[in-house]
Short mmCIF file of C-alpha atoms in Angstrom, two decimals:
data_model
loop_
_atom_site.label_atom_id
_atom_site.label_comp_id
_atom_site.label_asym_id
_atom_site.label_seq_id
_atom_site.Cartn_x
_atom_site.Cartn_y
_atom_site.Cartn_z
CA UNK T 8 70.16 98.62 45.85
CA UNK T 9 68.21 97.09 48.48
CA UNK T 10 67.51 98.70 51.81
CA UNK T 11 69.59 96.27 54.02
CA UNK T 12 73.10 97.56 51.34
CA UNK T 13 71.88 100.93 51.97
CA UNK T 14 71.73 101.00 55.32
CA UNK T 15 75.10 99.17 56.03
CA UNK T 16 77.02 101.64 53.60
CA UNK T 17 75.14 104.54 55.43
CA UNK T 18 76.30 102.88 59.22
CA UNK T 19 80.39 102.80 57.66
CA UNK T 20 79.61 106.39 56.55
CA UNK T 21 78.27 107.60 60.30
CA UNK T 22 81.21 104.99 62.03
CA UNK T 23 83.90 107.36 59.57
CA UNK T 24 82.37 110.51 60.79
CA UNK T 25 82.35 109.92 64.56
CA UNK T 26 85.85 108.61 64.28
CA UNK T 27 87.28 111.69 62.31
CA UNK T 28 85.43 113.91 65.49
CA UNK T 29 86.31 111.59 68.14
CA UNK T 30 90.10 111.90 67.15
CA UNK T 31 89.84 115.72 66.48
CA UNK T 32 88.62 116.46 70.03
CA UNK T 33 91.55 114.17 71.84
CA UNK T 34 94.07 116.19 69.84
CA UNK T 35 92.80 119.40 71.47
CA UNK T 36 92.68 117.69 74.71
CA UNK T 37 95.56 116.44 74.64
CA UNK T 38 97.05 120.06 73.85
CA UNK T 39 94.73 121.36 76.19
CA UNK T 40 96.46 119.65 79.45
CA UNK T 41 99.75 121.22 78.13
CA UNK T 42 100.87 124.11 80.76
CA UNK T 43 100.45 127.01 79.35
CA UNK T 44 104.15 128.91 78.25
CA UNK T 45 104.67 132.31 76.97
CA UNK T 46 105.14 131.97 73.03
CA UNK T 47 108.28 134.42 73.62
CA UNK T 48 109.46 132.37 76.24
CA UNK T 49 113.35 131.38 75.84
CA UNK T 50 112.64 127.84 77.73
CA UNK T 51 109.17 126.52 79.30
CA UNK T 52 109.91 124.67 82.82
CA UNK T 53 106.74 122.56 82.41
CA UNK T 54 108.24 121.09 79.14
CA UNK T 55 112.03 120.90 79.03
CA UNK T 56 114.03 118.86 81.32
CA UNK T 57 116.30 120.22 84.02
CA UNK T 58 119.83 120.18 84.82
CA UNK T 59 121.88 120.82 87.72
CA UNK T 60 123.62 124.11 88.18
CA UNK T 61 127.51 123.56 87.03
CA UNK T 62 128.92 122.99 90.41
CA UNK T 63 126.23 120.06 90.46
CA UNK T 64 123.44 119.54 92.99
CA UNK T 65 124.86 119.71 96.86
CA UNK T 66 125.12 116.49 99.41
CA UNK T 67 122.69 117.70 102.29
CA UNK T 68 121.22 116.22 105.73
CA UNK T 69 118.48 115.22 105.00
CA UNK T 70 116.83 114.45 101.37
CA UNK T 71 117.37 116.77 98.72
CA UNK T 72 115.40 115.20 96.19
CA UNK T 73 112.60 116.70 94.26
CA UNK T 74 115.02 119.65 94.06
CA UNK T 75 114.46 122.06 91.79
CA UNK T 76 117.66 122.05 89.80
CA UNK T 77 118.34 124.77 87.11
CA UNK T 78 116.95 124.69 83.72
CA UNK T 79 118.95 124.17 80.68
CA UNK T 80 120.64 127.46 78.82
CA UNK T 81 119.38 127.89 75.84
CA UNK T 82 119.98 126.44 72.34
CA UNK T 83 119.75 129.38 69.97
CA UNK T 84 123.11 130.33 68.19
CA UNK T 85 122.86 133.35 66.52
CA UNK T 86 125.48 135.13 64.60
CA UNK T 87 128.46 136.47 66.44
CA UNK T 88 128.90 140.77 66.20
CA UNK T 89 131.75 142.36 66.42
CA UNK T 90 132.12 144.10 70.22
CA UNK T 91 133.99 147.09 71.36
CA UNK T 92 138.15 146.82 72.00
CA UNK T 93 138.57 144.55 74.61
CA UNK T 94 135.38 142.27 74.74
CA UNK T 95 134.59 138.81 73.23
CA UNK T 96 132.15 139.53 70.38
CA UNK T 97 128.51 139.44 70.96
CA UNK T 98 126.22 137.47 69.88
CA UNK T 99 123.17 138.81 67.71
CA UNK T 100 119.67 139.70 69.76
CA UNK T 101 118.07 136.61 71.05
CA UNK T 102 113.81 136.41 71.51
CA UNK T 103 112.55 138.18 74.65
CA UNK T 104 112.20 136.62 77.71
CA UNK T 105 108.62 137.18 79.09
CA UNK T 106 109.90 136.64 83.29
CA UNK T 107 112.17 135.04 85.53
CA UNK T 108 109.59 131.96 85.79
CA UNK T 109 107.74 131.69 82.69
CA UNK T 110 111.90 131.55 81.13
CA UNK T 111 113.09 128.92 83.38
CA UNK T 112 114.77 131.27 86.81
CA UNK T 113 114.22 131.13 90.43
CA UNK T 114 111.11 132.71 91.68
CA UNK T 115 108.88 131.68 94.83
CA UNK T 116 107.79 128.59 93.35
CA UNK T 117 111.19 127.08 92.98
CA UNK T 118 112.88 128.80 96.18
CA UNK T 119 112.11 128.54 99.87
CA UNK T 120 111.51 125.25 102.32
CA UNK T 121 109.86 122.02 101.13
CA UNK T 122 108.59 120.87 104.63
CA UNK T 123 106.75 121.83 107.27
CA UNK T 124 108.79 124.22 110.06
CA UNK T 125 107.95 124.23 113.63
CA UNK T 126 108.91 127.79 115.59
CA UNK T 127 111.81 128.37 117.39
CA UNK T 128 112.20 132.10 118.90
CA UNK T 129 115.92 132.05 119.32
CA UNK T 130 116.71 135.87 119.15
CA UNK T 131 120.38 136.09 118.84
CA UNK T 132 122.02 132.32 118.40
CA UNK T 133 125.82 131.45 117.66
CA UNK T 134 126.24 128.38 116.66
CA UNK T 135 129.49 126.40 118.17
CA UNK T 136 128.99 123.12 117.23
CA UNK T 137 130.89 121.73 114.20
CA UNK T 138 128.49 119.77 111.57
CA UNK T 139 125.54 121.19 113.29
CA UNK T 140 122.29 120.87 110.84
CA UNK T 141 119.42 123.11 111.38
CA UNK T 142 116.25 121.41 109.77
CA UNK T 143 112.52 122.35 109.55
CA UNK T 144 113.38 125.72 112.22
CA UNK T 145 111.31 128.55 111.75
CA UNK T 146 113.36 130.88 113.55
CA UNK T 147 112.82 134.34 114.46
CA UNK T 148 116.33 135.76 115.25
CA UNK T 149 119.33 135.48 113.75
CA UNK T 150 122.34 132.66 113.53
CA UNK T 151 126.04 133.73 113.91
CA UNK T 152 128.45 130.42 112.74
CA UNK T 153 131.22 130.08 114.94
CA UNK T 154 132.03 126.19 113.61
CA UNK T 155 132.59 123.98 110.46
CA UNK T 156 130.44 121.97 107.91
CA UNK T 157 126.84 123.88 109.89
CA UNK T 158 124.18 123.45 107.15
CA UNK T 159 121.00 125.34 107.59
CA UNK T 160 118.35 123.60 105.16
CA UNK T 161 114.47 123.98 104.60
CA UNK T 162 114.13 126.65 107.12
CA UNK T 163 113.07 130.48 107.58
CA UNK T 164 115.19 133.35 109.40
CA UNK T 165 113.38 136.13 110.01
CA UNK T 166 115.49 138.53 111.40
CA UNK T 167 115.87 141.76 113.44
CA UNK T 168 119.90 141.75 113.25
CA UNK T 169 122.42 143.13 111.10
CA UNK T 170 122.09 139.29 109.39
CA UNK T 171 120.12 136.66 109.04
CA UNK T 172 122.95 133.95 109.15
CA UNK T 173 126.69 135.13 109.66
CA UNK T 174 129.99 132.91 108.63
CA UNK T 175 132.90 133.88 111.47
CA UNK T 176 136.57 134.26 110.02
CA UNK T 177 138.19 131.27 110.46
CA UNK T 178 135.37 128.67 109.70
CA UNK T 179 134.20 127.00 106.94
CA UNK T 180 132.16 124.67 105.35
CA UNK T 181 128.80 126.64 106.04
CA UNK T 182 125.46 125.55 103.62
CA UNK T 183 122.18 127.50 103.45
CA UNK T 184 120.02 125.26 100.85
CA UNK T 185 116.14 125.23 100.33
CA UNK T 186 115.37 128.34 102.70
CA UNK T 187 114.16 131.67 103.38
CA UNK T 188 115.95 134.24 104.55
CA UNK T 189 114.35 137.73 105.38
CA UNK T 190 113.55 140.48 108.30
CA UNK T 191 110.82 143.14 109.04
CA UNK T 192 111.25 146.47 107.44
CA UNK T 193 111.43 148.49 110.36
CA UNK T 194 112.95 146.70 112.67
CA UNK T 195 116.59 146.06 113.77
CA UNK T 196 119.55 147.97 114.45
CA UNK T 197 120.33 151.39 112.70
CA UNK T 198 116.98 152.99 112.24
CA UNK T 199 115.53 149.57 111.46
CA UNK T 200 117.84 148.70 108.83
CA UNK T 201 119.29 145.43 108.17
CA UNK T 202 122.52 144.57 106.13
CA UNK T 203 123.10 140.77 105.37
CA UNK T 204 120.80 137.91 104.92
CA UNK T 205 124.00 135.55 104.45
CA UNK T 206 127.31 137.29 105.07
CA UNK T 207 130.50 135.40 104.80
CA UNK T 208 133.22 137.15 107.14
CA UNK T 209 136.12 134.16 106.81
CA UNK T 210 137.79 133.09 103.78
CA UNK T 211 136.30 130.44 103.20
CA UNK T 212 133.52 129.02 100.37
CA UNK T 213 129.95 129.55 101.08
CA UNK T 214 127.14 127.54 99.85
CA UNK T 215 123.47 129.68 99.10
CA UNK T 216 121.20 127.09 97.07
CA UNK T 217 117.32 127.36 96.39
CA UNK T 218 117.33 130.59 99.27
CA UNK T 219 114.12 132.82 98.91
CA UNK T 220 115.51 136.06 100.16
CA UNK T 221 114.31 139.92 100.50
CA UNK T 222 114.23 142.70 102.63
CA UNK T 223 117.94 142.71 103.59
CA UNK T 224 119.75 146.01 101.97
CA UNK T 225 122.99 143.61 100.90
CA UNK T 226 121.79 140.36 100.53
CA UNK T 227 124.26 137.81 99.37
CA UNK T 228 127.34 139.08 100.83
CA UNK T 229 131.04 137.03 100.54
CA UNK T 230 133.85 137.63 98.47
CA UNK T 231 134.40 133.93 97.93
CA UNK T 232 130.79 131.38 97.55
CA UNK T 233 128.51 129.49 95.34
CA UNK T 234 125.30 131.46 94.81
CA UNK T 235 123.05 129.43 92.63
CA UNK T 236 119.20 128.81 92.11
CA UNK T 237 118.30 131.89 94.81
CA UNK T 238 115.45 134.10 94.47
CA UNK T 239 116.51 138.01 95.88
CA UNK T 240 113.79 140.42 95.68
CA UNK T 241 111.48 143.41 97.78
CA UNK T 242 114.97 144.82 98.96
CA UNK T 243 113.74 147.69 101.52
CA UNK T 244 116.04 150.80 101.32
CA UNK T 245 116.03 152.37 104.53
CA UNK T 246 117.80 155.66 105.74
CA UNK T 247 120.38 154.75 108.36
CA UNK T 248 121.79 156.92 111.54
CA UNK T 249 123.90 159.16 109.50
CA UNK T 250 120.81 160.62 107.93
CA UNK T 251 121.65 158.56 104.56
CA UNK T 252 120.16 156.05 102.06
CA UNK T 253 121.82 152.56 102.91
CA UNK T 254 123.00 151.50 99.31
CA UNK T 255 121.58 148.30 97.86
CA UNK T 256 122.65 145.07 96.41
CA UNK T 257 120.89 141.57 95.76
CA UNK T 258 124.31 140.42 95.75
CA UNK T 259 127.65 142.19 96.65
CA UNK T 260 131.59 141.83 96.85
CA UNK T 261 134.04 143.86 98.09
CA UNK T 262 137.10 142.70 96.89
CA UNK T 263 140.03 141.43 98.12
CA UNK T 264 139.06 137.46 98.09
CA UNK T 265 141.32 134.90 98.09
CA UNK T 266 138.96 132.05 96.34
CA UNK T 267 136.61 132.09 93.98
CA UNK T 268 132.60 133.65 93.34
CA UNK T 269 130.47 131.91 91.07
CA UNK T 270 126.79 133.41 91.13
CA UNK T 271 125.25 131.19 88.72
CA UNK T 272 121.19 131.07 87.55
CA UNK T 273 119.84 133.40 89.88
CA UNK T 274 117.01 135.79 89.77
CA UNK T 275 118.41 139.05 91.12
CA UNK T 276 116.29 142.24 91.63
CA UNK T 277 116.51 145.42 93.00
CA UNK T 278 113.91 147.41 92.53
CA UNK T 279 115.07 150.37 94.82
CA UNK T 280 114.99 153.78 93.75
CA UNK T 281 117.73 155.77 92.23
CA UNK T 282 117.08 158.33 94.98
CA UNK T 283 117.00 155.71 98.03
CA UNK T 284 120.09 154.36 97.72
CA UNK T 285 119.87 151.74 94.71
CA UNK T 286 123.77 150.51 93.80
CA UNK T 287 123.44 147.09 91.60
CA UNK T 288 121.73 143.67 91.68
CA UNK T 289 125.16 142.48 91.30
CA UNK T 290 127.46 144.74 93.14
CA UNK T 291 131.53 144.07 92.34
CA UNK T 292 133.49 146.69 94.00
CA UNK T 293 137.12 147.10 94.74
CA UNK T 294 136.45 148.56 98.39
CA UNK T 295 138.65 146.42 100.13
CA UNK T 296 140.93 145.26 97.37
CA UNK T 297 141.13 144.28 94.06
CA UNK T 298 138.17 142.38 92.22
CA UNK T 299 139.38 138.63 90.97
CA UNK T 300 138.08 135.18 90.01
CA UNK T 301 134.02 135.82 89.84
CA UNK T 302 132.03 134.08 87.58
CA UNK T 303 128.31 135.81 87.00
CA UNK T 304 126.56 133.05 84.54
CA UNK T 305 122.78 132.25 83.39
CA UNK T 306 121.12 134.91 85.73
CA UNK T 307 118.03 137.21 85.68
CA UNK T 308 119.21 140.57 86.78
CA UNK T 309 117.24 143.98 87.22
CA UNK T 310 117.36 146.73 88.95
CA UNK T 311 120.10 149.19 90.48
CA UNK T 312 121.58 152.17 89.46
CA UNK T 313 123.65 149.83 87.26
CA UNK T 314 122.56 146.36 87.07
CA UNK T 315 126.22 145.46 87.57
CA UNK T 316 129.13 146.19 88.64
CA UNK T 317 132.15 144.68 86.96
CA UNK T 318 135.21 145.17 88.98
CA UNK T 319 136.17 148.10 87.69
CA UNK T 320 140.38 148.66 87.28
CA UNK T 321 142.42 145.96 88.27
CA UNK T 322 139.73 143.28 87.95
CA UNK T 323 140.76 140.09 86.67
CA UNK T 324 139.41 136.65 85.76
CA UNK T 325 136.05 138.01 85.95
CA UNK T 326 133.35 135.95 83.54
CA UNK T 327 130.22 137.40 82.81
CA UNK T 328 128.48 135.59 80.24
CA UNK T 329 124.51 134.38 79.04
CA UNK T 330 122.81 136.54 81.42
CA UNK T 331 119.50 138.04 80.94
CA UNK T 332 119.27 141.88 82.10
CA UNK T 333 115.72 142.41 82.66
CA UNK T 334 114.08 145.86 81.70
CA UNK T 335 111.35 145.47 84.47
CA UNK T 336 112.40 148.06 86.67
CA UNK T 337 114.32 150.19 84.17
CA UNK T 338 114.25 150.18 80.21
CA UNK T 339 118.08 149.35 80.79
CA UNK T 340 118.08 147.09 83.33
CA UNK T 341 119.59 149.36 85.81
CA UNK T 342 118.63 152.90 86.06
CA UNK T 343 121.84 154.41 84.85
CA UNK T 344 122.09 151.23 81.90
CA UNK T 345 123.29 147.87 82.39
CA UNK T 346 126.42 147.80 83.61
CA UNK T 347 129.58 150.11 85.12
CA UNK T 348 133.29 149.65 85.93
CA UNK T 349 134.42 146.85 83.32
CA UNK T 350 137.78 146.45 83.13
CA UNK T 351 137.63 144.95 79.49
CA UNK T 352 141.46 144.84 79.30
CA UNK T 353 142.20 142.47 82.60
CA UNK T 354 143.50 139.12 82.59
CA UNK T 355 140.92 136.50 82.07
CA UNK T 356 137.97 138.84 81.37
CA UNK T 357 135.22 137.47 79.31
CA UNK T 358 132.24 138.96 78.57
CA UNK T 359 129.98 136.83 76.08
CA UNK T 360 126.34 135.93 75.06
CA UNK T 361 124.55 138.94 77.32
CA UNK T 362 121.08 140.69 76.97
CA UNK T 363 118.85 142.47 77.84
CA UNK T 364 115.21 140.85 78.43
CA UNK T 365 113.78 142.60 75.11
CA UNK T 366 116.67 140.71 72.95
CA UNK T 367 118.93 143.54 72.67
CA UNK T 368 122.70 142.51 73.20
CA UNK T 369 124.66 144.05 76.27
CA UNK T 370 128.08 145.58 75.76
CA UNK T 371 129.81 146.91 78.37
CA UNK T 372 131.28 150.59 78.86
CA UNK T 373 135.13 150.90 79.34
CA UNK T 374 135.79 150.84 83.29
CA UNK T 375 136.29 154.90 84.30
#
């Protein structure tokens, strides 16, 4: 062989070799730039596409988009179980779910205004005019909604009130969208506790989209709404002027509506203590009538004395279905278990495709 053969066969040999490395190390870079996702994670925002919640994404003042929208349900179908008398039957345990983010929920990333605010120190403001949109206010007070169609949007409250933004009776048409919604511990009426970050008085749907919201003791309050995409958390319990832990909801109805409740792919946590006044993250009580037409679909939920409420007897057309009840505050979900006062026997109740945040399957107790 002469030395000129040899040395060409030896070149295609080194050319093979640096191509076989060159292609190995852009393989792990390219895997490299990939966000990093729990490998127990149900779904991986960075990877899977989004979709809007069911109701679809609202029509705002303003521009909306770039919106985080919610992320898909998941795709699993496991093998149905029978349930208890009453109930739908229950899927099989899914994979954990590591946390609200890293599995696709609301958290302060996703929650919360998109612009820059400019300070506006209104104390106690009602707002009269009808269509009225409040944009880019950082506001320290309060807002009470005596007109139509107002839409607060990419804004803060912080509030030392009973609320942070009221709906009158007899007005509708109120949106709170990309926002955040909370008050000082400490300071306010009754021994510094506060009640309401949005409380709808009328009868009337309510719009809360995208809110980041804490502190309030009962923080989505209506009996009629659209709660989706909101991030409740930090609740502060507080002892009021009777000498009393105020109870504690991240959302709450008290029965009695006349339209409908959907609280759809929230994160929802109360992390107050069983001794200062915890009740549920999701709080369905028959306090000022009887319990109908909620859906509760695709949330994170944690925390409370029972996670949720369902109704209890009477309730009807109540859906509860492919929730996640997270064991971060409690090993189940609430600190009493899960979930109270289900009136498996009404009209139109379906419970279906719930769990807890380790995999294991929810059923719900008879309502007492």
């Amino acid at each position: 062989m002469s030395r000129r053969t040899g040395r060409s066969a030896l070149a295609r040999l080194l050319l093979a070799a640096l191509l076989a490395v060159m292609g190995t190390a852009c393989s792990r870079s390219n895997e490299s730039a990939l966000p990093a996702c729990p490998d127990d994670a149900l779904t991986c925002p960075a990877s899977t596409s989004s979709t809007a919640p069911g109701t679809g994404p609202p029509t705002t003042a303003g521009s909306t988009s770039g919106s985080p929208t919610a992320s898909p349900s998941p795709t699993v179908k496991p093998t149905a179980t029978p349930g208890p008398s009453g109930t739908t039957p229950t899927p099989a345990a899914k994979p954990a779910c590591a946390s609200p983010g890293a599995c696709g929920f609301p958290d302060a990333r996703t929650t919360g205004p998109r612009i820059p605010l400019t300070p506006h120190k209104t104390g106690y403001l009602a707002v009269r005019t009808d269509g009225k949109v409040i944009r880019g206010w950082d506001i320290t007070g309060s807002l009470d909604i005596y007109a139509n169609d107002v839409t607060v949007i990419d804004s803060r409250i912080t509030s030392d009130n009973w609320w942070g933004i009221n709906l009158r009776p007899g007005y509708h048409g109120l949106r709170v969208l990309h926002s955040t919604v909370t008050a000082v511990p400490g300071k306010g009426p009754d021994n510094g506790g506060v009640d309401y970050a949005v409380s709808n008085m009328g009868t009337s749907s309510v719009e809360v989209g995208w809110c980041d919201v804490s502190v309030f003791g009962d923080a989505l309050a209506m009996g009629q709404g659209n709660l989706h995409d909101n991030y409740v958390h930090d609740i502060a319990p507080f002892i009021n002027q009777g000498g009393e832990w105020q109870h504690t909801n991240a959302v709450i109805s008290g029965g009695g509506n006349t339209g409908k409740l959907v609280v759809r792919h929230n994160t929802l946590l109360n992390p107050t203590g069983l001794k200062q006044g915890a009740s549920g993250s999701i709080g369905l009580f028959a306090d000022s009538g009887v319990v109908r037409n909620v859906t509760v679909d695709d949330n994170w939920i944690a925390g409370g004395a029972y996670a949720l409420y369902g109704g209890d007897t009477g309730a009807t057309g109540i859906t509860v279905t492919n929730n996640v009840f997270s064991t971060q505050y409690h090993p189940d979900s609430g600190g009493y278990g899960p979930v109270a006062h289900w009136n498996a026997g009404g009209a139109g109740n379906v419970w279906r495709n719930n769990r807890m945040s380790d995999g294991r399957p929810v059923l719900p107790e008879p309502a007492s």
